[in-house]
mmCIF file of C-alpha atoms and ligand atoms in Angstrom:
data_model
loop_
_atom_site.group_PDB
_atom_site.id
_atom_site.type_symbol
_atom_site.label_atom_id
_atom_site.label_comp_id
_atom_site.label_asym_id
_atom_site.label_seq_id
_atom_site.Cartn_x
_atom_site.Cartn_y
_atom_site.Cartn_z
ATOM 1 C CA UNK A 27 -42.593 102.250 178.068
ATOM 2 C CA UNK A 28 -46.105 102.681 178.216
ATOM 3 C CA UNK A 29 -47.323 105.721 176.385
ATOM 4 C CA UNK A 30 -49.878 108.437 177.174
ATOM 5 C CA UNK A 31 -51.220 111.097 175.364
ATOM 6 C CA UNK A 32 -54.657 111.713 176.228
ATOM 7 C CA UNK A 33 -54.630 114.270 179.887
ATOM 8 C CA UNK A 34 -57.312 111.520 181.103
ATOM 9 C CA UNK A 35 -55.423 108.402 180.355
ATOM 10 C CA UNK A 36 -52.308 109.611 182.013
ATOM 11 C CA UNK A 37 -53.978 110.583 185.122
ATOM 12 C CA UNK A 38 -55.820 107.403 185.707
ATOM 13 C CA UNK A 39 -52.820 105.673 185.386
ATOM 14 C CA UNK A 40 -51.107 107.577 188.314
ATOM 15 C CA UNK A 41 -54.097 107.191 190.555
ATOM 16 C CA UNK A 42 -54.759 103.389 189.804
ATOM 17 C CA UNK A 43 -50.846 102.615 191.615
ATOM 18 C CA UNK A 44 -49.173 103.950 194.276
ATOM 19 C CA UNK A 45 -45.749 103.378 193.553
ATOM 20 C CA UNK A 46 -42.643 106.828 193.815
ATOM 21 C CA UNK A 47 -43.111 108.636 190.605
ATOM 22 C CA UNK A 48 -40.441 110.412 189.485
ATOM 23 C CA UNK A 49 -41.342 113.035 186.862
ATOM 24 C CA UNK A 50 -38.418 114.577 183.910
ATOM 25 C CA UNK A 51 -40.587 117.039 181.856
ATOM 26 C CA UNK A 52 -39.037 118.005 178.771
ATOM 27 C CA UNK A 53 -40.116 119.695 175.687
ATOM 28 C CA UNK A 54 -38.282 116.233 173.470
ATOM 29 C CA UNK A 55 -35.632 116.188 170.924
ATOM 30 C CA UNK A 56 -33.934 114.633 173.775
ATOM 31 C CA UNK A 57 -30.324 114.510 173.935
ATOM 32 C CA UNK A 58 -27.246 113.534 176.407
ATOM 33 C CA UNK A 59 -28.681 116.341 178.885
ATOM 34 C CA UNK A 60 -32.023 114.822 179.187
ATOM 35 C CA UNK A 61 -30.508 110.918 179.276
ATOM 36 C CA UNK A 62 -28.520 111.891 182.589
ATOM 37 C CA UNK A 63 -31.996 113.907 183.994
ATOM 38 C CA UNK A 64 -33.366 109.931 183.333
ATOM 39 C CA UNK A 65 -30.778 108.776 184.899
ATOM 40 C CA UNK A 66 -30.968 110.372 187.847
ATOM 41 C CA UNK A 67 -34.796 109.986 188.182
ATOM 42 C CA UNK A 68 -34.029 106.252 187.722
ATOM 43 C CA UNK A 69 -31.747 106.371 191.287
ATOM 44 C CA UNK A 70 -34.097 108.541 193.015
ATOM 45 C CA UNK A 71 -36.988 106.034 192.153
ATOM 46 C CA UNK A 72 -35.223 102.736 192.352
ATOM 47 C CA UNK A 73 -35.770 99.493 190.716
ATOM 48 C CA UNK A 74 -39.336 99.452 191.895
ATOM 49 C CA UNK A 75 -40.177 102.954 191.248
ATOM 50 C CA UNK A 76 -41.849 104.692 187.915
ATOM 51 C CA UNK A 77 -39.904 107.006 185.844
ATOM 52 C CA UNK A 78 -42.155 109.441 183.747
ATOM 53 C CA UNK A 79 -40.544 111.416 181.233
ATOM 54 C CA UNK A 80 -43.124 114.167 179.440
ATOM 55 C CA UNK A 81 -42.509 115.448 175.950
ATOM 56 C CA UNK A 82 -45.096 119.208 175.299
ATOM 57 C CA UNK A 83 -43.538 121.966 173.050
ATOM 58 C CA UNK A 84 -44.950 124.338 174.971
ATOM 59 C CA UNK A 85 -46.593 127.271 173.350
ATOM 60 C CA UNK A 86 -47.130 129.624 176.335
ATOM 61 C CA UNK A 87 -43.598 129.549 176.930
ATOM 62 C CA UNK A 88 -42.384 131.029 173.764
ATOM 63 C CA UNK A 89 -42.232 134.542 173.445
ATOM 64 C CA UNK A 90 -43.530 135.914 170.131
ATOM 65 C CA UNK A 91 -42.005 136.004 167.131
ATOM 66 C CA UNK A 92 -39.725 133.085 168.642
ATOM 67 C CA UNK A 93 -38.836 129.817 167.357
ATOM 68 C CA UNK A 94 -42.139 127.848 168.483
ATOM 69 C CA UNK A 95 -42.423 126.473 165.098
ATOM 70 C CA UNK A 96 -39.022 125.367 163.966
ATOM 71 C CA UNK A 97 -38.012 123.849 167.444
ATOM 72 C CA UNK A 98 -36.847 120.601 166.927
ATOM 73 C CA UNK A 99 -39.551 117.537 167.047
ATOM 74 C CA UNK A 100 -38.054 114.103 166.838
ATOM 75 C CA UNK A 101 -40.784 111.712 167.996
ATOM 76 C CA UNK A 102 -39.930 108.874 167.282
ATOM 77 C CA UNK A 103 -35.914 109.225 168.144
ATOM 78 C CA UNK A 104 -37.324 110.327 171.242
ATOM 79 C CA UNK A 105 -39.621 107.317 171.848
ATOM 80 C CA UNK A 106 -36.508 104.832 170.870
ATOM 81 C CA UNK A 107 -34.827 106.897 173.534
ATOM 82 C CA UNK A 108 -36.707 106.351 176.268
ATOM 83 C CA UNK A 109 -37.332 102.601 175.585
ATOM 84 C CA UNK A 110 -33.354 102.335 175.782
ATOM 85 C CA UNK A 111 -33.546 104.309 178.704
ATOM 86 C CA UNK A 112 -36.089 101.709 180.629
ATOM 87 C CA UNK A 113 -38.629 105.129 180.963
ATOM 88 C CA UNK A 114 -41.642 103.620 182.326
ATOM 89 C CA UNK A 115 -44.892 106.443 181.278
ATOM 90 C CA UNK A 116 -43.858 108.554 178.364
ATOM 91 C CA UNK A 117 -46.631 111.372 178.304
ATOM 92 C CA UNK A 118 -47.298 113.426 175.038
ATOM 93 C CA UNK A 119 -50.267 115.099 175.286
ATOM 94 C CA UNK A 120 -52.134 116.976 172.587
ATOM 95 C CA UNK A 121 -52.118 120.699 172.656
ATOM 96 C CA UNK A 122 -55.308 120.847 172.884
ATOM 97 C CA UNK A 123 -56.208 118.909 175.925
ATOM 98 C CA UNK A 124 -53.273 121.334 177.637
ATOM 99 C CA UNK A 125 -54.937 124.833 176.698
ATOM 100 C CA UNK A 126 -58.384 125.591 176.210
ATOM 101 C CA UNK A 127 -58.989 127.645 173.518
ATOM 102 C CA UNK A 128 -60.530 130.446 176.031
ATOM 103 C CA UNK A 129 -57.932 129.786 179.495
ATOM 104 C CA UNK A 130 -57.858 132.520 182.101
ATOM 105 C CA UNK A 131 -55.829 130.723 184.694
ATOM 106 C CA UNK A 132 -52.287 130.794 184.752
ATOM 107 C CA UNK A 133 -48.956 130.238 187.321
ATOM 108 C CA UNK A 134 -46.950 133.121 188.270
ATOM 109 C CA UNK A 135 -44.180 133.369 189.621
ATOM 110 C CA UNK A 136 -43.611 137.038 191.031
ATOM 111 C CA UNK A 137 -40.291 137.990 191.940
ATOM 112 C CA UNK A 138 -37.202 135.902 190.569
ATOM 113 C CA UNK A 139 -38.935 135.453 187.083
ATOM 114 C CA UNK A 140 -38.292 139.402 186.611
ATOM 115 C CA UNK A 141 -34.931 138.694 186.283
ATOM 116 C CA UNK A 142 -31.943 137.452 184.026
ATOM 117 C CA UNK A 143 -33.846 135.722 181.313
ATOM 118 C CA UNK A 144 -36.886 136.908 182.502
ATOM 119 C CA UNK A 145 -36.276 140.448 181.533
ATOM 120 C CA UNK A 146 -35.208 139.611 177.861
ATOM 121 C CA UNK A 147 -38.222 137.172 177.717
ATOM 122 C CA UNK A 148 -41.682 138.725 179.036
ATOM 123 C CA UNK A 149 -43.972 135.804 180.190
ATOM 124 C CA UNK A 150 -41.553 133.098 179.815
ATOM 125 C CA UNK A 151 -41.583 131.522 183.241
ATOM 126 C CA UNK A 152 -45.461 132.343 183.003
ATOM 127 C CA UNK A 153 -45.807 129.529 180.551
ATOM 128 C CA UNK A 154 -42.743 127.139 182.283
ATOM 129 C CA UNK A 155 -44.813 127.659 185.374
ATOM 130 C CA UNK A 156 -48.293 127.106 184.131
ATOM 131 C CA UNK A 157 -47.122 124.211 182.231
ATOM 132 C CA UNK A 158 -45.106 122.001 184.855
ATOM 133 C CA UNK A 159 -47.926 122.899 187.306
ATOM 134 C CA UNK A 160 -50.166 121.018 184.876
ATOM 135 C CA UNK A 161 -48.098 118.399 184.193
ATOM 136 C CA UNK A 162 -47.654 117.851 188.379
ATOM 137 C CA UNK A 163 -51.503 117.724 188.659
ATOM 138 C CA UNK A 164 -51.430 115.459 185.505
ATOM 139 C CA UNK A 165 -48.877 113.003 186.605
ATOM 140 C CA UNK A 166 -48.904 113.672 190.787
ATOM 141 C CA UNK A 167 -44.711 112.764 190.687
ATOM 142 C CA UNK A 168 -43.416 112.327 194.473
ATOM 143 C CA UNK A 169 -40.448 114.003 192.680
ATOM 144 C CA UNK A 170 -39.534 115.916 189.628
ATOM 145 C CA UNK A 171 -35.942 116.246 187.790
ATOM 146 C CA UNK A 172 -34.509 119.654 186.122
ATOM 147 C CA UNK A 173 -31.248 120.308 184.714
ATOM 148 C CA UNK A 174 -29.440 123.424 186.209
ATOM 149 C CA UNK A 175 -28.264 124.520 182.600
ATOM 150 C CA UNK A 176 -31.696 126.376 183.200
ATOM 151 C CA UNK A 177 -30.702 127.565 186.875
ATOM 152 C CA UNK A 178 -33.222 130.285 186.916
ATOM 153 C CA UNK A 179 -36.190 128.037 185.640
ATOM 154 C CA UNK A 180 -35.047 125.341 188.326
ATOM 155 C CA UNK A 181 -35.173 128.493 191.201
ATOM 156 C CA UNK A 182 -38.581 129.266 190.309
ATOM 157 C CA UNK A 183 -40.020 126.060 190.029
ATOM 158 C CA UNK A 184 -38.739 125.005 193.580
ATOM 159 C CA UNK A 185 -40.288 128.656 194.764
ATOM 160 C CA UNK A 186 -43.617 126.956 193.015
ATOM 161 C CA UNK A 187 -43.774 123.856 194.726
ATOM 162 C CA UNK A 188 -43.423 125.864 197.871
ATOM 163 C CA UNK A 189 -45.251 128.418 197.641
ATOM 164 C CA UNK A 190 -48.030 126.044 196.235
ATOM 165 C CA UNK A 191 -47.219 123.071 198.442
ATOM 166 C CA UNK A 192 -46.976 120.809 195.598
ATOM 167 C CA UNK A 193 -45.713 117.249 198.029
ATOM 168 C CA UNK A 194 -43.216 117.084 195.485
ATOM 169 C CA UNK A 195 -39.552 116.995 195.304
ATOM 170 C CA UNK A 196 -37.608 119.208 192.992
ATOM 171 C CA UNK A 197 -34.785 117.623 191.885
ATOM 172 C CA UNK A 198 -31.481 119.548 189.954
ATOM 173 C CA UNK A 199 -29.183 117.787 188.121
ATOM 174 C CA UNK A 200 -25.865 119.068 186.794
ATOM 175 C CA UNK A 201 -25.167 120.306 182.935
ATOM 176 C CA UNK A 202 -23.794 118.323 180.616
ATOM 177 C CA UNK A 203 -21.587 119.530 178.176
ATOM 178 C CA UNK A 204 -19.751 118.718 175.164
ATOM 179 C CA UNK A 205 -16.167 117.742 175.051
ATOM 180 C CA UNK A 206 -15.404 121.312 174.336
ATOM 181 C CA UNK A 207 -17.739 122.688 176.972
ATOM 182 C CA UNK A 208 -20.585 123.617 175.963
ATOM 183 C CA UNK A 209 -23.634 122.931 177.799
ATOM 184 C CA UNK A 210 -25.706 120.652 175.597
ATOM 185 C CA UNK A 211 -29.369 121.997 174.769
ATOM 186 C CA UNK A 212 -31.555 121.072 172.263
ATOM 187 C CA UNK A 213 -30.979 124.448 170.483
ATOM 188 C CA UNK A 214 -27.557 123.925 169.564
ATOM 189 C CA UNK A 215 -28.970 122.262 166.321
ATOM 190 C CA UNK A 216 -29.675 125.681 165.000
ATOM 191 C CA UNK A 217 -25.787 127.009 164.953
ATOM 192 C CA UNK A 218 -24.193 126.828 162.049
ATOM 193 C CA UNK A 219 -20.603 126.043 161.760
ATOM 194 C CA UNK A 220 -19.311 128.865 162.844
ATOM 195 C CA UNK A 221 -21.230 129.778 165.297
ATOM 196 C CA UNK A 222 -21.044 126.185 166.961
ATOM 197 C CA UNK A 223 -17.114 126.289 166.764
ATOM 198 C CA UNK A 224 -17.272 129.966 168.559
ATOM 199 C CA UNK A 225 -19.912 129.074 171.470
ATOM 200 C CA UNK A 226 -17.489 127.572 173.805
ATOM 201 C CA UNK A 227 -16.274 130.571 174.438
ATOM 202 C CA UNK A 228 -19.234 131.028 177.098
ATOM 203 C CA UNK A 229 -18.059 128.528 179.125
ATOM 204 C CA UNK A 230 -14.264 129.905 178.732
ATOM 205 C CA UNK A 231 -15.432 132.970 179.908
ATOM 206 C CA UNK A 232 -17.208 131.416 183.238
ATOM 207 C CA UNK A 233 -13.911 129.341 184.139
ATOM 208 C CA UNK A 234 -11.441 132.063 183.430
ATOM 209 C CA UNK A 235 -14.140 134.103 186.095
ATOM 210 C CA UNK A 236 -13.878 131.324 188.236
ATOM 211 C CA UNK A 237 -10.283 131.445 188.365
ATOM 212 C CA UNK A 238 -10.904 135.235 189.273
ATOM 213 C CA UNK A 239 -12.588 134.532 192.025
ATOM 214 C CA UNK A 240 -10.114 132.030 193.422
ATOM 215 C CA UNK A 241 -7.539 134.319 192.668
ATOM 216 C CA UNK A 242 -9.055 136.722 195.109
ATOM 217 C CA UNK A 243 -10.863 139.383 192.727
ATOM 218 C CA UNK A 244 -13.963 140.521 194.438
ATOM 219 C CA UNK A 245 -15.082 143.235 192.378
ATOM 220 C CA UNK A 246 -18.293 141.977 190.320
ATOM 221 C CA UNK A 247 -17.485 144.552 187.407
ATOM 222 C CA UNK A 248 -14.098 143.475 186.914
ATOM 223 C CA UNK A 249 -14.915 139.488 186.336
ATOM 224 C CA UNK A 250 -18.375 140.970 184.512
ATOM 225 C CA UNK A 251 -15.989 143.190 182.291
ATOM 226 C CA UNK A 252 -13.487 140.072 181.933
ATOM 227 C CA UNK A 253 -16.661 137.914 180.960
ATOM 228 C CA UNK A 254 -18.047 140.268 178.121
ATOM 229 C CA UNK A 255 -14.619 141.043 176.700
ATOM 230 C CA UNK A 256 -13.756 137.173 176.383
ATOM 231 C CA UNK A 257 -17.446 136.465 174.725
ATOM 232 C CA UNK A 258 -16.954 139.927 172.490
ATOM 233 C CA UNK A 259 -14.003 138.234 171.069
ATOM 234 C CA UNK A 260 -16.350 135.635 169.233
ATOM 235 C CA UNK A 261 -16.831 137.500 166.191
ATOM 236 C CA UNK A 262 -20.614 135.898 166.007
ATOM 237 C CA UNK A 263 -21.522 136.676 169.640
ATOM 238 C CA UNK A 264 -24.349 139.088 170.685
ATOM 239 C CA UNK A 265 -24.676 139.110 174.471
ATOM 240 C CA UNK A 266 -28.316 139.663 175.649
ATOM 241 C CA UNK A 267 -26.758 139.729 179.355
ATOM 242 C CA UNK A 268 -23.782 138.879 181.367
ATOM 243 C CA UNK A 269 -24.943 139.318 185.476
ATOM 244 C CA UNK A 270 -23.256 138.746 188.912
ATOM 245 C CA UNK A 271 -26.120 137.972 191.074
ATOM 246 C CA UNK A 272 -27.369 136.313 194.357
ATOM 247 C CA UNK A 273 -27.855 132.641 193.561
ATOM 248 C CA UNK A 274 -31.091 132.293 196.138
ATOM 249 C CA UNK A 275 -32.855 135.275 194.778
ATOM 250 C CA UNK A 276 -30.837 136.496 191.695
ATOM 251 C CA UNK A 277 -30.438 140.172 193.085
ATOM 252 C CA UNK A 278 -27.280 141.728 191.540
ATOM 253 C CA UNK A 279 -24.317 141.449 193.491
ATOM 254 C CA UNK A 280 -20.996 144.388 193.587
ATOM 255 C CA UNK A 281 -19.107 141.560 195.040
ATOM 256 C CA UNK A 282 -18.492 138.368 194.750
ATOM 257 C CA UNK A 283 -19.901 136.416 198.269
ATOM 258 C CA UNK A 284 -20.794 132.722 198.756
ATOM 259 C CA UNK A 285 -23.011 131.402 196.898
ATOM 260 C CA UNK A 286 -23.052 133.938 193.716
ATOM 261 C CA UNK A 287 -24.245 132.898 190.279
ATOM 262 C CA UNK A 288 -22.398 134.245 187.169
ATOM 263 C CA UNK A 289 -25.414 133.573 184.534
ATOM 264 C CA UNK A 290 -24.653 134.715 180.692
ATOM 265 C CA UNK A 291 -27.058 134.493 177.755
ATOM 266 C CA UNK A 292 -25.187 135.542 173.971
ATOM 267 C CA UNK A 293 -26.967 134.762 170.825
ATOM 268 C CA UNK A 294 -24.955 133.460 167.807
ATOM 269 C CA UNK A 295 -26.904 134.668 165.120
ATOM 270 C CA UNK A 296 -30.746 133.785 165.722
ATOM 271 C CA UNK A 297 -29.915 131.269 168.144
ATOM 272 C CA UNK A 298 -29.632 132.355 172.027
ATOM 273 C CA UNK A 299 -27.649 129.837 174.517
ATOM 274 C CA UNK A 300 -27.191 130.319 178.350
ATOM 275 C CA UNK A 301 -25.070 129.053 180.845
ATOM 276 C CA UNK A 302 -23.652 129.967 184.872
ATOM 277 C CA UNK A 303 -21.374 129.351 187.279
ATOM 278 C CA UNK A 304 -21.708 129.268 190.655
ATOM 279 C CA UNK A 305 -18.736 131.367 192.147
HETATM 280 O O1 LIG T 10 -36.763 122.965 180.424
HETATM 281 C C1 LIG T 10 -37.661 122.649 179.616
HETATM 282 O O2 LIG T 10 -37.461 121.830 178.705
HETATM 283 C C2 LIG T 10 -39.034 123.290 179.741
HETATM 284 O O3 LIG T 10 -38.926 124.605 180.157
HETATM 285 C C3 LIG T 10 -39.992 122.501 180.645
HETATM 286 C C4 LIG T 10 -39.489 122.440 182.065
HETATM 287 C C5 LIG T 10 -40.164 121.095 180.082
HETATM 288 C C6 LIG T 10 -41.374 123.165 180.660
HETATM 289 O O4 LIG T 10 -41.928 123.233 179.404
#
């Protein structure tokens, strides 16, 4: 793995080859999740190919008062990682070099970023955007990887590469979970042992809707009520939102069509998890 971590390093390597990039940005403490997003930018490149994985705790996509400073930073586990993994460019730049002191310019996304997590956190997908928008000028990938644990972040970042024909292909890749199902994210570190054995119960709740749904219920309230009534049972739960909603433009639904997204987010404690279903 060669590593990067000045801005002007990075990009001279990408313009001094011409060889398919594919591009897995991350924010590191890498787990499972991010070894199968690897994985699957290893196939889409092919033996002869690059795989670049980028590792920026990104500031601008914290909301204040969030956990910016305690979220997990495992360098070197993460560097071990991606030698295993046969990552070709690990990128890691400095802060600094990211975000001038004084920026004015930033990536925004206008419509689906107003909804689902982007109501509970104001200028989120402002910083996801202005970041991977950076990091595609950075690294110029012919294709970038994202997991759809984060379907809403994956829906706006394809509406970004359209709507600012970045020649690069956006790439989702399923969740992985834990035996017990839940999705794995790099935030599960914070629950404590409580809280970890009761957050399942998210993905319990989005099966037993799924069953709804093939069972012929139609009514969005009904597998919503289902879905908060399941989660409420979890005496740790908190949900920030349980919605029925268009998967193409996340607009809520009264009944369930094709192609619907069921999309939860429930804090245990401080610690707030999501996860879907497509219906
Ligand atoms: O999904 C993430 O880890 C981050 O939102 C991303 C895409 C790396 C941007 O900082």
């Amino acid at each position: 793995v060669r590593i990067f971590s000045s801005v002007s390093a990075a990009n001279n390597h990408v313009h001094s080859g011409t060889k398919h990039r594919v591009l897995v940005p991350t924010m590191g403490a890498l787990h499972k999740g991010h070894i199968s997003l690897v994985r699957l930018a290893r196939e889409n490149a092919g033996g002869n190919g690059e795989v670049a994985v980028s590792i920026f705790v990104n500031p601008l996509q914290f909301e204040p008062g969030s956990d910016f400073d305690k979220y997990p930073r495992t360098e070197s586990a993460d560097e071990e990682l991606c030698r295993e993994e046969g990552v070709d460019v690990l990128f890691r730049p400095k802060e600094n070099e990211i975000y001038a002191v004084n920026r004015s310019v930033f990536v925004e996304e206008t419509a689906l970023s107003n909804r689902l997590c982007g109501k509970s956190r104001p200028g989120h997908f402002r910083g996801v955007c202005t970041v991977v928008a950076k990091l595609f000028h950075i690294l110029a990938p012919h294709a970038a990887v994202f997991g759809e644990k984060d379907f809403q972040q994956l829906a706006i970042i394809r509406r970004m590469a359209r709507d600012l024909n970045f020649p690069i292909e956006i790439i989702g890749a399923p969740t992985v979970r834990e035996a017990d199902g839940l999705a794995l994210s790099s935030r599960n570190q914070y629950l404590d042992t409580e809280e970890r054995a009761q957050a399942p119960i998210l993905r319990a709740a989005l099966l037993k809707a799924s069953e709804q749904g093939r069972s012929g219920e139609l009514s969005s309230a009904k597998i919503v009520e289902q879905v908060r009534t399941t989660i409420s049972n979890a005496s740790r739960a908190r949900i920030d939102y349980v919605e029925l909603v268009s998967a193409d433009d996340f607009q809520p639904r009264k009944k369930v069509e094709r192609n619907s997204l069921l999309a939860v987010a429930v804090f245990f404690g401080k610690t707030r998890l999501i996860d879907n279903i497509l219906l």
